[in-house]
């Protein structure tokens, strides 16, 4: 018994020494990313790898916690009077270059979002209801909306605030219209950028001016490793400490390893199929007599009915996903119970619908998909192509690296495509505005609608919902809008991913519904009892 007590005492002391070392800032955390950011500029592209890095280097006025609930960040409080929102900034906050945060930096950041040209996915989506932003004084920001704005806080949580002074060092008066050199960016987040060797590693170090509790890790090294199996091997061999999205095929093996811990939480990421509904025949399509069959609701319905979503979950995703019947899983805010379950496949009905639409012999189309951006994305695309083949639709699957895929998708290079969308605000308005509304960049509508889908009745419902403060009424409007989209088969929900991380047993990350890997919330285990 004495030996046991002595052993526990020594272990506890060693653990405390280790924690003191963490506190002293002597530790480096190494994270294997599924994909590298496309830019450090926090306003350039609303893209998950960019957004999660921005949450490490910058702060918004309000941030979202792990359950996507808005909480104070740079703004310590706010008041609402009609369409006027008044935010009080924290005093004493400094950017990583030592300059003080003022209301002018907030105004600059919000105005800049609209001025960036050629953004692949604009942050304007999150400011669509903002009419004017004013600096009342150094620590007071006033935002005037164009009507009631029930989700303004959730949207503002997506807009990082950067230093106008640091950005101005770019020296180019047109710099506001393009991504800023990352070396000239300064944020108020827990870390600051140390260096970036594109394709190899991105290193951040503690921000000495950080206004909140200092993070555990003195330095964080992000290593982009697109191949999931290589990420796993990097973890198992000790090259990295934690990895994003371990392949589902490797989970069973990892769970048997005493040195590895697996964390899983439900996510808000939807995998969906976009259908190019252009009035001209899309690229990759043939055998349609000069018409685009995807403009016919019956054809879109047939393609949906041909997909066995539950089979995809079980066979392709090994159960680590949820079949999707809507853009947001029920009972999410604005999600209709009618589409709580994914539609069951019906190959016979799908064939009948094609026949009624005049395509009894089928036709040919292309299905674009990234490789390595989402979990098992290539396998999902190949499986869907095989399912469409069962109803006579010949599919050419076109696979690309994520960067090239998104570039091709945004140029309408596919008849159809597989992509993903994270519902950042946690309610139905977010995917409806981004994916389904008729594109209008000036208003932030349809910023990721790359399918030519347009339904003005749907647009009106969404706008009405976004101007309705009563939550029950807004939920009903959003349910009506999402139902309209699902009945029209404007796009095809496929599945919801599970958020999964694998890490060394000595550390923990509680995970997030938005799938972000944020090092400031990764922590060493407590000393053993």
Tab-separated table of C-alpha atoms in Angstrom, residues 29 31-34 48 52-53 55-56 222 242-245 500-501 509 512 514-522:
chain	number	residue	atom	x	y	z
A	29	UNK	CA	0.807	21.268	-30.199
A	31	UNK	CA	-2.400	19.388	-35.555
A	32	UNK	CA	-2.969	17.473	-38.797
A	33	UNK	CA	-5.503	19.337	-40.926
A	34	UNK	CA	-7.742	17.676	-43.465
A	48	UNK	CA	-14.275	25.981	-43.316
A	52	UNK	CA	-11.481	27.918	-38.295
A	53	UNK	CA	-8.040	29.498	-38.697
A	55	UNK	CA	-11.177	31.903	-35.128
A	56	UNK	CA	-7.640	31.278	-33.867
A	222	UNK	CA	-0.789	22.957	-38.410
A	242	UNK	CA	-4.342	15.354	-32.976
A	243	UNK	CA	-5.946	14.792	-36.380
A	244	UNK	CA	-9.141	15.910	-38.025
A	245	UNK	CA	-11.590	13.495	-39.647
A	500	UNK	CA	-14.586	13.137	-35.431
A	501	UNK	CA	-11.105	13.721	-34.052
A	509	UNK	CA	-10.655	18.140	-27.413
A	512	UNK	CA	-17.668	21.199	-31.936
A	514	UNK	CA	-19.273	23.242	-36.620
A	515	UNK	CA	-16.307	20.818	-36.999
A	516	UNK	CA	-13.722	23.512	-36.249
A	517	UNK	CA	-10.426	22.383	-34.745
A	518	UNK	CA	-9.513	25.240	-32.403
A	519	UNK	CA	-6.221	24.759	-30.516
A	520	UNK	CA	-7.204	27.223	-27.791
A	521	UNK	CA	-9.754	24.644	-26.618
A	522	UNK	CA	-7.454	21.602	-26.752
